[in-house]
Amino acid sequence: MHQALSAPDDFAIVPGVSPQLYKSADFHRIAQLLKDEAGIVLSDKKTMLAYSRLAPLVRQSAKETFGEYLDLVEKDEVQRRKVVASLTTNHTYFNREPHHFEHFTNTVRDDIIKRSQNREKVRIWSAGSSSGEEIHTLMMYLLGENKAQGQKIARGDLRVLASDLADHAVCAAKAATYDAEAVSKMPEALRNVWCEVASGDPSCVTISPVITNLIRYRQLNLLRPWPFDGQFDVIFCRNVMIYFDEPTKVELVRRFAERLKPGGYLYIGHSERVAGPAVEVLKLVGATIYQKVKQ
Ligand SMILES: C[S@@+](CC[C@H](N)C(=O)[O-])C[C@H]1O[C@@H](n2cnc3c(N)ncnc32)[C@H](O)[C@@H]1O
C-alpha cells in the first residue's frame, strides 16, 4: 500500500479531489514524467505544489484518483502536455536583470542595426520566454527611444523568436497585454514609445504592433529537436536551466553554442553558468553574458 500524503495546514485543498486520493507513488510518477518530457527536476518539497496544480486536471478528467488520471496521461499526448505545462514556473518581469539590456544596448545593438539595415539577416531568440516580458523588454531596447527611428530599425531584416514549452505562456506572450504596473519597470522613455494604453482600460497596456509584428511566438520544448535551421546573433535563455539537472544543462548550452553565429551572444540567468564542451567556444564577456569565439 502506498502511503497517502497529507496536506500541510496552510495548504488549500482543491474541492473534488481529496489529497487522500494522491499517493507518494503518484508524485514520483509525476516527477519522472516532468523530467522525461521537459528536463525539469521536481524535488520532494514540491509534492503538494504538484497536487494543487494537477488536481483541477484530475477533476476535469472525471477520474477518481491521481493514479487513474496518470494512467490516462501515459496514453494521451494532450493530457501529458497539459500536465507538463501546469508544472512549469513562469515567473518573469520586465527589465529583469537589467545589466543584460545595458550590455546589449552598449555593445550589440549598433552592430545588429547596421547589419539588418544592410539586409543581412539578424536573428534573435528568447528561449523560455514565458509570458513575453523578456523579449518585449529586449525589443524596446533594440528599437530605442525614438519612434521614427525604431520603425526604421523594424523594417530591417530582423527575425525574432520567442518560444516556451507552456502553451498558456505562449498565448500570454502573443497577447502582449500587461498591467501598467508591470510595465512601469521599463525606462519611461521606452515605455512611452512602445506601450499603448489598452482600449477602455487605463490599467492595461499593450505592446506596440511595431514590436509584436516582428516576433514569432512559438511553443517549443528545448529538449527536443529544434524545427529551424540557421544561427542566431543573440540568444536569451534566462532562468530556465535552473530547473534542469547538470547533464541536461550541459547538452542545452552545447546546442546553443552550435546555434550561435561566431561573435554572437548568449545571455543566461544570474544563478546559471556555462559548463561542458561549450566552454571551449563561449567566452565570458560580462556577468552571465557569453560571446561565441569568432574562430
Ligand atoms: C522562470 S521562467 C523564465 C522566463 C524568462 N526567461 C525570464 O528570465 O524572466 C522559465 C520558463 O522556462 C520554460 N521552460 C521550462 N522548461 C522548458 C523546456 N524544456 N523547454 C522550453 N521551455 C521551458 C517554462 O515554461 C517557463 O515559462
PDB file of C-alpha atoms and ligand atoms in Angstrom:
ATOM      1  CA  MET A   1       0.000   0.000   0.000  1.00  0.00           C
ATOM      2  CA  HIS A   2       1.260   3.459  -0.848  1.00  0.00           C
ATOM      3  CA  GLN A   3       1.244   5.990   1.901  1.00  0.00           C
ATOM      4  CA  ALA A   4      -1.222   8.875   1.359  1.00  0.00           C
ATOM      5  CA  LEU A   5       0.320  12.349   1.513  1.00  0.00           C
ATOM      6  CA  SER A   6      -1.342  14.759   3.863  1.00  0.00           C
ATOM      7  CA  ALA A   7      -1.722  18.443   3.111  1.00  0.00           C
ATOM      8  CA  PRO A   8       0.071  20.944   5.341  1.00  0.00           C
ATOM      9  CA  ASP A   9      -2.183  23.279   7.357  1.00  0.00           C
ATOM     10  CA  ASP A  10      -1.646  26.254   5.085  1.00  0.00           C
ATOM     11  CA  PHE A  11      -2.453  24.266   2.005  1.00  0.00           C
ATOM     12  CA  ALA A  12      -5.675  24.898   0.108  1.00  0.00           C
ATOM     13  CA  ILE A  13      -7.308  21.592  -0.743  1.00  0.00           C
ATOM     14  CA  VAL A  14      -8.817  21.585  -4.208  1.00  0.00           C
ATOM     15  CA  PRO A  15     -12.526  20.764  -3.942  1.00  0.00           C
ATOM     16  CA  GLY A  16     -13.472  17.467  -5.532  1.00  0.00           C
ATOM     17  CA  VAL A  17     -10.080  15.765  -5.316  1.00  0.00           C
ATOM     18  CA  SER A  18      -9.119  14.787  -1.815  1.00  0.00           C
ATOM     19  CA  PRO A  19      -5.402  14.582  -1.004  1.00  0.00           C
ATOM     20  CA  GLN A  20      -6.277  11.117   0.310  1.00  0.00           C
ATOM     21  CA  LEU A  21      -6.504  10.115  -3.355  1.00  0.00           C
ATOM     22  CA  TYR A  22      -2.960  11.374  -4.002  1.00  0.00           C
ATOM     23  CA  LYS A  23      -0.221   8.899  -3.073  1.00  0.00           C
ATOM     24  CA  SER A  24       3.524   9.358  -2.824  1.00  0.00           C
ATOM     25  CA  ALA A  25       3.878   6.966  -5.774  1.00  0.00           C
ATOM     26  CA  ASP A  26       1.729   9.371  -7.809  1.00  0.00           C
ATOM     27  CA  PHE A  27       4.118  12.220  -7.037  1.00  0.00           C
ATOM     28  CA  HIS A  28       7.074  10.101  -8.155  1.00  0.00           C
ATOM     29  CA  ARG A  29       5.303   9.282 -11.425  1.00  0.00           C
ATOM     30  CA  ILE A  30       4.606  12.986 -11.985  1.00  0.00           C
ATOM     31  CA  ALA A  31       8.227  13.934 -11.203  1.00  0.00           C
ATOM     32  CA  GLN A  32       9.523  11.281 -13.612  1.00  0.00           C
ATOM     33  CA  LEU A  33       7.161  12.427 -16.354  1.00  0.00           C
ATOM     34  CA  LEU A  34       8.247  16.056 -15.951  1.00  0.00           C
ATOM     35  CA  LYS A  35      11.923  15.070 -16.044  1.00  0.00           C
ATOM     36  CA  ASP A  36      11.477  12.892 -19.150  1.00  0.00           C
ATOM     37  CA  GLU A  37       9.313  15.366 -21.046  1.00  0.00           C
ATOM     38  CA  ALA A  38      10.814  18.735 -20.099  1.00  0.00           C
ATOM     39  CA  GLY A  39      14.064  18.126 -18.214  1.00  0.00           C
ATOM     40  CA  ILE A  40      12.573  19.783 -15.127  1.00  0.00           C
ATOM     41  CA  VAL A  41      13.592  18.284 -11.784  1.00  0.00           C
ATOM     42  CA  LEU A  42      10.876  18.361  -9.081  1.00  0.00           C
ATOM     43  CA  SER A  43      12.206  17.907  -5.571  1.00  0.00           C
ATOM     44  CA  ASP A  44      10.134  16.158  -2.886  1.00  0.00           C
ATOM     45  CA  LYS A  45       9.420  19.603  -1.424  1.00  0.00           C
ATOM     46  CA  LYS A  46       7.151  20.188  -4.430  1.00  0.00           C
ATOM     47  CA  THR A  47       4.831  17.302  -3.538  1.00  0.00           C
ATOM     48  CA  MET A  48       1.893  19.479  -2.562  1.00  0.00           C
ATOM     49  CA  LEU A  49       2.567  22.000  -5.312  1.00  0.00           C
ATOM     50  CA  ALA A  50       2.119  19.158  -7.798  1.00  0.00           C
ATOM     51  CA  TYR A  51      -1.147  18.243  -6.053  1.00  0.00           C
ATOM     52  CA  SER A  52      -2.537  21.765  -6.283  1.00  0.00           C
ATOM     53  CA  ARG A  53      -1.525  22.241  -9.935  1.00  0.00           C
ATOM     54  CA  LEU A  54      -2.794  18.845 -11.096  1.00  0.00           C
ATOM     55  CA  ALA A  55      -5.928  18.383  -9.010  1.00  0.00           C
ATOM     56  CA  PRO A  56      -8.014  20.603 -11.354  1.00  0.00           C
ATOM     57  CA  LEU A  57      -6.898  18.434 -14.305  1.00  0.00           C
ATOM     58  CA  VAL A  58      -7.808  15.255 -12.424  1.00  0.00           C
ATOM     59  CA  ARG A  59     -11.232  16.715 -11.648  1.00  0.00           C
ATOM     60  CA  GLN A  60     -11.856  17.797 -15.255  1.00  0.00           C
ATOM     61  CA  SER A  61     -10.941  14.331 -16.487  1.00  0.00           C
ATOM     62  CA  ALA A  62     -13.631  12.791 -14.255  1.00  0.00           C
ATOM     63  CA  LYS A  63     -11.091  10.234 -12.997  1.00  0.00           C
ATOM     64  CA  GLU A  64     -11.496   9.273  -9.353  1.00  0.00           C
ATOM     65  CA  THR A  65      -7.856   9.252  -8.291  1.00  0.00           C
ATOM     66  CA  PHE A  66      -4.493  10.695  -9.323  1.00  0.00           C
ATOM     67  CA  GLY A  67      -3.342   7.178 -10.164  1.00  0.00           C
ATOM     68  CA  GLU A  68      -6.176   6.666 -12.655  1.00  0.00           C
ATOM     69  CA  TYR A  69      -5.546  10.085 -14.166  1.00  0.00           C
ATOM     70  CA  LEU A  70      -1.831   9.333 -14.563  1.00  0.00           C
ATOM     71  CA  ASP A  71      -2.705   6.087 -16.379  1.00  0.00           C
ATOM     72  CA  LEU A  72      -4.661   8.234 -18.828  1.00  0.00           C
ATOM     73  CA  VAL A  73      -1.797  10.737 -19.135  1.00  0.00           C
ATOM     74  CA  GLU A  74       0.584   7.961 -20.177  1.00  0.00           C
ATOM     75  CA  LYS A  75      -1.599   7.230 -23.214  1.00  0.00           C
ATOM     76  CA  ASP A  76      -2.808  10.731 -24.023  1.00  0.00           C
ATOM     77  CA  GLU A  77      -0.421  13.276 -25.535  1.00  0.00           C
ATOM     78  CA  VAL A  78      -2.797  16.220 -24.992  1.00  0.00           C
ATOM     79  CA  GLN A  79      -3.199  15.475 -21.278  1.00  0.00           C
ATOM     80  CA  ARG A  80       0.562  14.982 -20.954  1.00  0.00           C
ATOM     81  CA  ARG A  81       1.204  18.404 -22.440  1.00  0.00           C
ATOM     82  CA  LYS A  82      -1.298  19.947 -20.001  1.00  0.00           C
ATOM     83  CA  VAL A  83       0.348  18.234 -17.024  1.00  0.00           C
ATOM     84  CA  VAL A  84       3.822  19.398 -18.038  1.00  0.00           C
ATOM     85  CA  ALA A  85       2.674  22.971 -18.734  1.00  0.00           C
ATOM     86  CA  SER A  86       0.828  23.163 -15.417  1.00  0.00           C
ATOM     87  CA  LEU A  87       4.033  22.284 -13.548  1.00  0.00           C
ATOM     88  CA  THR A  88       6.225  24.938 -15.160  1.00  0.00           C
ATOM     89  CA  THR A  89       7.273  28.043 -13.241  1.00  0.00           C
ATOM     90  CA  ASN A  90       6.593  31.054 -15.432  1.00  0.00           C
ATOM     91  CA  HIS A  91       7.717  33.855 -13.120  1.00  0.00           C
ATOM     92  CA  THR A  92       9.160  36.729 -15.136  1.00  0.00           C
ATOM     93  CA  TYR A  93       9.026  40.509 -15.296  1.00  0.00           C
ATOM     94  CA  PHE A  94      10.009  43.470 -17.436  1.00  0.00           C
ATOM     95  CA  ASN A  95      13.610  44.668 -17.321  1.00  0.00           C
ATOM     96  CA  ARG A  96      14.701  41.614 -15.294  1.00  0.00           C
ATOM     97  CA  GLU A  97      18.480  41.554 -14.769  1.00  0.00           C
ATOM     98  CA  PRO A  98      18.877  44.979 -16.392  1.00  0.00           C
ATOM     99  CA  HIS A  99      22.657  44.637 -16.823  1.00  0.00           C
ATOM    100  CA  HIS A 100      21.917  42.301 -19.763  1.00  0.00           C
ATOM    101  CA  PHE A 101      19.931  45.007 -21.533  1.00  0.00           C
ATOM    102  CA  GLU A 102      22.639  47.577 -20.763  1.00  0.00           C
ATOM    103  CA  HIS A 103      25.239  45.274 -22.310  1.00  0.00           C
ATOM    104  CA  PHE A 104      23.006  44.635 -25.315  1.00  0.00           C
ATOM    105  CA  THR A 105      22.393  48.367 -25.822  1.00  0.00           C
ATOM    106  CA  ASN A 106      26.036  49.394 -25.389  1.00  0.00           C
ATOM    107  CA  THR A 107      27.788  46.507 -27.139  1.00  0.00           C
ATOM    108  CA  VAL A 108      25.469  44.634 -29.505  1.00  0.00           C
ATOM    109  CA  ARG A 109      22.693  46.956 -30.653  1.00  0.00           C
ATOM    110  CA  ASP A 110      24.543  49.226 -33.111  1.00  0.00           C
ATOM    111  CA  ASP A 111      26.087  46.323 -34.985  1.00  0.00           C
ATOM    112  CA  ILE A 112      22.764  44.493 -35.223  1.00  0.00           C
ATOM    113  CA  ILE A 113      21.016  47.590 -36.542  1.00  0.00           C
ATOM    114  CA  LYS A 114      23.741  48.222 -39.103  1.00  0.00           C
ATOM    115  CA  ARG A 115      23.670  44.671 -40.401  1.00  0.00           C
ATOM    116  CA  SER A 116      19.890  44.317 -40.536  1.00  0.00           C
ATOM    117  CA  GLN A 117      19.597  47.658 -42.360  1.00  0.00           C
ATOM    118  CA  ASN A 118      22.086  46.299 -44.908  1.00  0.00           C
ATOM    119  CA  ARG A 119      19.645  43.420 -45.496  1.00  0.00           C
ATOM    120  CA  GLU A 120      21.845  40.979 -43.646  1.00  0.00           C
ATOM    121  CA  LYS A 121      19.594  38.585 -41.739  1.00  0.00           C
ATOM    122  CA  VAL A 122      19.727  39.202 -37.977  1.00  0.00           C
ATOM    123  CA  ARG A 123      18.136  36.601 -35.686  1.00  0.00           C
ATOM    124  CA  ILE A 124      17.250  36.899 -32.019  1.00  0.00           C
ATOM    125  CA  TRP A 125      15.797  34.164 -29.770  1.00  0.00           C
ATOM    126  CA  SER A 126      14.234  34.309 -26.332  1.00  0.00           C
ATOM    127  CA  ALA A 127      14.268  30.618 -25.373  1.00  0.00           C
ATOM    128  CA  GLY A 128      11.953  30.006 -22.420  1.00  0.00           C
ATOM    129  CA  SER A 129      10.260  33.353 -22.960  1.00  0.00           C
ATOM    130  CA  SER A 130       7.342  32.695 -20.581  1.00  0.00           C
ATOM    131  CA  SER A 131       4.664  35.394 -20.994  1.00  0.00           C
ATOM    132  CA  GLY A 132       6.873  37.611 -23.152  1.00  0.00           C
ATOM    133  CA  GLU A 133       8.207  40.253 -20.754  1.00  0.00           C
ATOM    134  CA  GLU A 134      11.815  39.324 -21.631  1.00  0.00           C
ATOM    135  CA  ILE A 135      11.505  39.550 -25.427  1.00  0.00           C
ATOM    136  CA  HIS A 136       9.328  42.670 -25.266  1.00  0.00           C
ATOM    137  CA  THR A 137      11.903  44.328 -22.999  1.00  0.00           C
ATOM    138  CA  LEU A 138      14.712  43.407 -25.381  1.00  0.00           C
ATOM    139  CA  MET A 139      12.824  44.670 -28.419  1.00  0.00           C
ATOM    140  CA  MET A 140      12.083  48.009 -26.736  1.00  0.00           C
ATOM    141  CA  TYR A 141      15.819  48.429 -26.087  1.00  0.00           C
ATOM    142  CA  LEU A 142      16.584  47.436 -29.672  1.00  0.00           C
ATOM    143  CA  LEU A 143      14.106  49.865 -31.256  1.00  0.00           C
ATOM    144  CA  GLY A 144      15.115  52.646 -28.872  1.00  0.00           C
ATOM    145  CA  GLU A 145      13.581  55.864 -27.642  1.00  0.00           C
ATOM    146  CA  ASN A 146      12.736  57.482 -30.977  1.00  0.00           C
ATOM    147  CA  LYS A 147       9.602  56.110 -32.641  1.00  0.00           C
ATOM    148  CA  ALA A 148      10.510  57.035 -36.228  1.00  0.00           C
ATOM    149  CA  GLN A 149      13.997  55.553 -35.843  1.00  0.00           C
ATOM    150  CA  GLY A 150      12.538  52.466 -34.178  1.00  0.00           C
ATOM    151  CA  GLN A 151      10.128  51.958 -37.064  1.00  0.00           C
ATOM    152  CA  LYS A 152      13.052  52.211 -39.468  1.00  0.00           C
ATOM    153  CA  ILE A 153      15.000  49.604 -37.453  1.00  0.00           C
ATOM    154  CA  ALA A 154      11.937  47.337 -37.537  1.00  0.00           C
ATOM    155  CA  ARG A 155      11.970  47.456 -41.356  1.00  0.00           C
ATOM    156  CA  GLY A 156      15.424  45.828 -41.399  1.00  0.00           C
ATOM    157  CA  ASP A 157      15.960  42.106 -41.895  1.00  0.00           C
ATOM    158  CA  LEU A 158      15.122  41.063 -38.329  1.00  0.00           C
ATOM    159  CA  ARG A 159      13.750  37.636 -37.329  1.00  0.00           C
ATOM    160  CA  VAL A 160      12.771  37.278 -33.705  1.00  0.00           C
ATOM    161  CA  LEU A 161      11.632  34.085 -31.997  1.00  0.00           C
ATOM    162  CA  ALA A 162      10.000  33.855 -28.558  1.00  0.00           C
ATOM    163  CA  SER A 163       9.469  30.235 -27.535  1.00  0.00           C
ATOM    164  CA  ASP A 164       8.262  28.420 -24.464  1.00  0.00           C
ATOM    165  CA  LEU A 165       7.208  24.938 -23.515  1.00  0.00           C
ATOM    166  CA  ALA A 166       3.953  26.027 -21.909  1.00  0.00           C
ATOM    167  CA  ASP A 167       1.058  26.850 -24.255  1.00  0.00           C
ATOM    168  CA  HIS A 168      -0.525  29.219 -21.714  1.00  0.00           C
ATOM    169  CA  ALA A 169       2.725  31.218 -21.544  1.00  0.00           C
ATOM    170  CA  VAL A 170       2.994  31.420 -25.339  1.00  0.00           C
ATOM    171  CA  CYS A 171      -0.628  32.655 -25.542  1.00  0.00           C
ATOM    172  CA  ALA A 172       0.062  35.335 -22.934  1.00  0.00           C
ATOM    173  CA  ALA A 173       3.215  36.439 -24.773  1.00  0.00           C
ATOM    174  CA  LYS A 174       1.302  36.665 -28.037  1.00  0.00           C
ATOM    175  CA  ALA A 175      -1.499  38.688 -26.416  1.00  0.00           C
ATOM    176  CA  ALA A 176       1.220  41.149 -25.267  1.00  0.00           C
ATOM    177  CA  THR A 177      -1.126  42.870 -22.815  1.00  0.00           C
ATOM    178  CA  TYR A 178       0.093  43.651 -19.307  1.00  0.00           C
ATOM    179  CA  ASP A 179      -0.803  45.616 -16.198  1.00  0.00           C
ATOM    180  CA  ALA A 180       0.500  49.168 -16.481  1.00  0.00           C
ATOM    181  CA  GLU A 181       2.198  48.492 -13.130  1.00  0.00           C
ATOM    182  CA  ALA A 182       4.240  45.615 -14.642  1.00  0.00           C
ATOM    183  CA  VAL A 183       5.489  47.767 -17.489  1.00  0.00           C
ATOM    184  CA  SER A 184       6.478  50.553 -15.072  1.00  0.00           C
ATOM    185  CA  LYS A 185       9.777  48.659 -14.577  1.00  0.00           C
ATOM    186  CA  MET A 186      10.812  49.814 -18.053  1.00  0.00           C
ATOM    187  CA  PRO A 187      12.565  53.161 -18.502  1.00  0.00           C
ATOM    188  CA  GLU A 188       9.900  55.793 -19.105  1.00  0.00           C
ATOM    189  CA  ALA A 189      11.387  56.896 -22.436  1.00  0.00           C
ATOM    190  CA  LEU A 190      10.993  53.367 -23.879  1.00  0.00           C
ATOM    191  CA  ARG A 191       7.624  52.730 -22.283  1.00  0.00           C
ATOM    192  CA  ASN A 192       6.161  55.939 -23.649  1.00  0.00           C
ATOM    193  CA  VAL A 193       7.058  54.979 -27.196  1.00  0.00           C
ATOM    194  CA  TRP A 194       6.361  51.221 -27.271  1.00  0.00           C
ATOM    195  CA  CYS A 195       3.492  50.645 -24.814  1.00  0.00           C
ATOM    196  CA  GLU A 196      -0.040  51.659 -25.707  1.00  0.00           C
ATOM    197  CA  VAL A 197      -2.921  52.009 -23.240  1.00  0.00           C
ATOM    198  CA  ALA A 198      -5.336  49.180 -24.000  1.00  0.00           C
ATOM    199  CA  SER A 199      -8.662  50.430 -25.254  1.00  0.00           C
ATOM    200  CA  GLY A 200     -11.179  51.006 -22.493  1.00  0.00           C
ATOM    201  CA  ASP A 201      -8.871  50.063 -19.606  1.00  0.00           C
ATOM    202  CA  PRO A 202      -6.229  52.546 -18.452  1.00  0.00           C
ATOM    203  CA  SER A 203      -4.710  49.959 -16.064  1.00  0.00           C
ATOM    204  CA  CYS A 204      -3.692  47.747 -19.027  1.00  0.00           C
ATOM    205  CA  VAL A 205      -1.089  48.333 -21.710  1.00  0.00           C
ATOM    206  CA  THR A 206      -0.391  46.557 -24.972  1.00  0.00           C
ATOM    207  CA  ILE A 207       2.990  46.302 -26.623  1.00  0.00           C
ATOM    208  CA  SER A 208       3.101  48.214 -29.903  1.00  0.00           C
ATOM    209  CA  PRO A 209       2.442  46.139 -33.050  1.00  0.00           C
ATOM    210  CA  VAL A 210       5.709  47.548 -34.442  1.00  0.00           C
ATOM    211  CA  ILE A 211       7.320  45.161 -31.931  1.00  0.00           C
ATOM    212  CA  THR A 212       4.848  42.249 -31.837  1.00  0.00           C
ATOM    213  CA  ASN A 213       4.713  42.011 -35.649  1.00  0.00           C
ATOM    214  CA  LEU A 214       8.445  41.261 -35.645  1.00  0.00           C
ATOM    215  CA  ILE A 215       8.146  38.323 -33.224  1.00  0.00           C
ATOM    216  CA  ARG A 216       7.162  34.728 -33.912  1.00  0.00           C
ATOM    217  CA  TYR A 217       5.661  33.299 -30.716  1.00  0.00           C
ATOM    218  CA  ARG A 218       6.010  29.507 -30.654  1.00  0.00           C
ATOM    219  CA  GLN A 219       5.500  26.516 -28.379  1.00  0.00           C
ATOM    220  CA  LEU A 220       8.823  24.684 -28.293  1.00  0.00           C
ATOM    221  CA  ASN A 221      10.381  22.124 -25.978  1.00  0.00           C
ATOM    222  CA  LEU A 222      14.096  22.963 -25.707  1.00  0.00           C
ATOM    223  CA  LEU A 223      14.919  19.308 -25.081  1.00  0.00           C
ATOM    224  CA  ARG A 224      13.527  18.156 -28.423  1.00  0.00           C
ATOM    225  CA  PRO A 225      14.916  18.805 -31.923  1.00  0.00           C
ATOM    226  CA  TRP A 226      14.502  22.462 -32.922  1.00  0.00           C
ATOM    227  CA  PRO A 227      12.376  22.858 -36.061  1.00  0.00           C
ATOM    228  CA  PHE A 228      14.536  25.518 -37.716  1.00  0.00           C
ATOM    229  CA  ASP A 229      17.944  25.892 -39.315  1.00  0.00           C
ATOM    230  CA  GLY A 230      20.428  28.684 -39.173  1.00  0.00           C
ATOM    231  CA  GLN A 231      22.256  30.533 -36.466  1.00  0.00           C
ATOM    232  CA  PHE A 232      21.344  33.358 -34.116  1.00  0.00           C
ATOM    233  CA  ASP A 233      23.077  36.630 -33.311  1.00  0.00           C
ATOM    234  CA  VAL A 234      21.603  36.757 -29.812  1.00  0.00           C
ATOM    235  CA  ILE A 235      20.078  34.085 -27.590  1.00  0.00           C
ATOM    236  CA  PHE A 236      18.467  34.855 -24.238  1.00  0.00           C
ATOM    237  CA  CYS A 237      17.843  31.734 -22.157  1.00  0.00           C
ATOM    238  CA  ARG A 238      17.472  33.017 -18.619  1.00  0.00           C
ATOM    239  CA  ASN A 239      16.125  31.287 -15.539  1.00  0.00           C
ATOM    240  CA  VAL A 240      15.188  28.172 -17.499  1.00  0.00           C
ATOM    241  CA  MET A 241      18.197  25.910 -16.896  1.00  0.00           C
ATOM    242  CA  ILE A 242      17.912  26.326 -13.107  1.00  0.00           C
ATOM    243  CA  TYR A 243      15.176  23.683 -13.242  1.00  0.00           C
ATOM    244  CA  PHE A 244      17.353  21.170 -15.133  1.00  0.00           C
ATOM    245  CA  ASP A 245      19.939  18.657 -13.922  1.00  0.00           C
ATOM    246  CA  GLU A 246      23.618  19.079 -14.873  1.00  0.00           C
ATOM    247  CA  PRO A 247      23.721  16.783 -17.962  1.00  0.00           C
ATOM    248  CA  THR A 248      20.619  18.498 -19.394  1.00  0.00           C
ATOM    249  CA  LYS A 249      22.186  21.963 -18.861  1.00  0.00           C
ATOM    250  CA  VAL A 250      25.479  20.894 -20.436  1.00  0.00           C
ATOM    251  CA  GLU A 251      23.727  19.487 -23.509  1.00  0.00           C
ATOM    252  CA  LEU A 252      21.495  22.536 -23.898  1.00  0.00           C
ATOM    253  CA  VAL A 253      24.354  25.062 -23.792  1.00  0.00           C
ATOM    254  CA  ARG A 254      26.273  22.864 -26.255  1.00  0.00           C
ATOM    255  CA  ARG A 255      23.316  23.153 -28.641  1.00  0.00           C
ATOM    256  CA  PHE A 256      23.020  26.913 -28.056  1.00  0.00           C
ATOM    257  CA  ALA A 257      26.733  27.312 -28.826  1.00  0.00           C
ATOM    258  CA  GLU A 258      26.197  25.444 -32.105  1.00  0.00           C
ATOM    259  CA  ARG A 259      23.274  27.737 -32.958  1.00  0.00           C
ATOM    260  CA  LEU A 260      25.126  30.989 -32.314  1.00  0.00           C
ATOM    261  CA  LYS A 261      26.901  32.822 -35.127  1.00  0.00           C
ATOM    262  CA  PRO A 262      30.604  33.404 -34.458  1.00  0.00           C
ATOM    263  CA  GLY A 263      30.645  36.617 -32.389  1.00  0.00           C
ATOM    264  CA  GLY A 264      27.028  36.031 -31.265  1.00  0.00           C
ATOM    265  CA  TYR A 265      25.908  36.402 -27.641  1.00  0.00           C
ATOM    266  CA  LEU A 266      24.255  34.091 -25.103  1.00  0.00           C
ATOM    267  CA  TYR A 267      22.617  35.650 -22.029  1.00  0.00           C
ATOM    268  CA  ILE A 268      21.733  33.302 -19.147  1.00  0.00           C
ATOM    269  CA  GLY A 269      20.170  33.784 -15.693  1.00  0.00           C
ATOM    270  CA  HIS A 270      22.111  35.161 -12.726  1.00  0.00           C
ATOM    271  CA  SER A 271      22.417  31.771 -10.992  1.00  0.00           C
ATOM    272  CA  GLU A 272      23.258  29.824 -14.163  1.00  0.00           C
ATOM    273  CA  ARG A 273      26.597  29.110 -15.817  1.00  0.00           C
ATOM    274  CA  VAL A 274      28.040  27.552 -18.941  1.00  0.00           C
ATOM    275  CA  ALA A 275      29.688  24.152 -18.391  1.00  0.00           C
ATOM    276  CA  GLY A 276      30.864  21.211 -20.501  1.00  0.00           C
ATOM    277  CA  PRO A 277      32.246  21.357 -24.066  1.00  0.00           C
ATOM    278  CA  ALA A 278      30.597  24.748 -24.733  1.00  0.00           C
ATOM    279  CA  VAL A 279      33.198  26.469 -22.509  1.00  0.00           C
ATOM    280  CA  GLU A 280      35.669  25.991 -25.387  1.00  0.00           C
ATOM    281  CA  VAL A 281      33.682  28.296 -27.658  1.00  0.00           C
ATOM    282  CA  LEU A 282      31.718  30.545 -25.317  1.00  0.00           C
ATOM    283  CA  LYS A 283      33.830  33.276 -23.763  1.00  0.00           C
ATOM    284  CA  LEU A 284      32.562  35.028 -20.621  1.00  0.00           C
ATOM    285  CA  VAL A 285      32.368  38.735 -21.505  1.00  0.00           C
ATOM    286  CA  GLY A 286      30.191  40.049 -18.657  1.00  0.00           C
ATOM    287  CA  ALA A 287      28.148  38.765 -15.716  1.00  0.00           C
ATOM    288  CA  THR A 288      26.310  35.737 -17.198  1.00  0.00           C
ATOM    289  CA  ILE A 289      26.995  37.024 -20.734  1.00  0.00           C
ATOM    290  CA  TYR A 290      28.890  34.811 -23.198  1.00  0.00           C
ATOM    291  CA  GLN A 291      30.203  35.536 -26.687  1.00  0.00           C
ATOM    292  CA  LYS A 292      30.924  32.812 -29.202  1.00  0.00           C
ATOM    293  CA  VAL A 293      34.538  32.956 -30.324  1.00  0.00           C
ATOM    294  CA  LYS A 294      34.987  34.325 -33.842  1.00  0.00           C
ATOM    295  CA  GLN A 295      37.433  31.489 -34.909  1.00  0.00           C
TER     296      GLN A 295
HETATM  297  C1  LIG B   1      11.083  31.258 -14.801  1.00  0.00           C
HETATM  298  S1  LIG B   1      10.587  31.355 -16.484  1.00  0.00           S
HETATM  299  C2  LIG B   1      11.833  32.440 -17.150  1.00  0.00           C
HETATM  300  C3  LIG B   1      11.255  33.462 -18.091  1.00  0.00           C
HETATM  301  C4  LIG B   1      12.279  34.471 -18.632  1.00  0.00           C
HETATM  302  N1  LIG B   1      13.260  33.819 -19.436  1.00  0.00           N
HETATM  303  C5  LIG B   1      12.917  35.252 -17.514  1.00  0.00           C
HETATM  304  O1  LIG B   1      14.083  35.030 -17.189  1.00  0.00           O
HETATM  305  O2  LIG B   1      12.248  36.073 -16.920  1.00  0.00           O
HETATM  306  C6  LIG B   1      11.088  29.766 -17.123  1.00  0.00           C
HETATM  307  C7  LIG B   1      10.342  29.365 -18.390  1.00  0.00           C
HETATM  308  O3  LIG B   1      11.027  28.247 -18.980  1.00  0.00           O
HETATM  309  C8  LIG B   1      10.050  27.409 -19.566  1.00  0.00           C
HETATM  310  N2  LIG B   1      10.606  26.053 -19.729  1.00  0.00           N
HETATM  311  C9  LIG B   1      10.913  25.146 -18.758  1.00  0.00           C
HETATM  312  N3  LIG B   1      11.355  24.001 -19.303  1.00  0.00           N
HETATM  313  C10 LIG B   1      11.348  24.186 -20.648  1.00  0.00           C
HETATM  314  C11 LIG B   1      11.698  23.358 -21.754  1.00  0.00           C
HETATM  315  N4  LIG B   1      12.122  22.100 -21.602  1.00  0.00           N
HETATM  316  N5  LIG B   1      11.555  23.881 -22.999  1.00  0.00           N
HETATM  317  C12 LIG B   1      11.122  25.148 -23.170  1.00  0.00           C
HETATM  318  N6  LIG B   1      10.772  25.980 -22.168  1.00  0.00           N
HETATM  319  C13 LIG B   1      10.885  25.500 -20.910  1.00  0.00           C
HETATM  320  C14 LIG B   1       8.876  27.462 -18.600  1.00  0.00           C
HETATM  321  O4  LIG B   1       7.655  27.097 -19.222  1.00  0.00           O
HETATM  322  C15 LIG B   1       8.906  28.915 -18.129  1.00  0.00           C
HETATM  323  O5  LIG B   1       7.998  29.722 -18.813  1.00  0.00           O
END
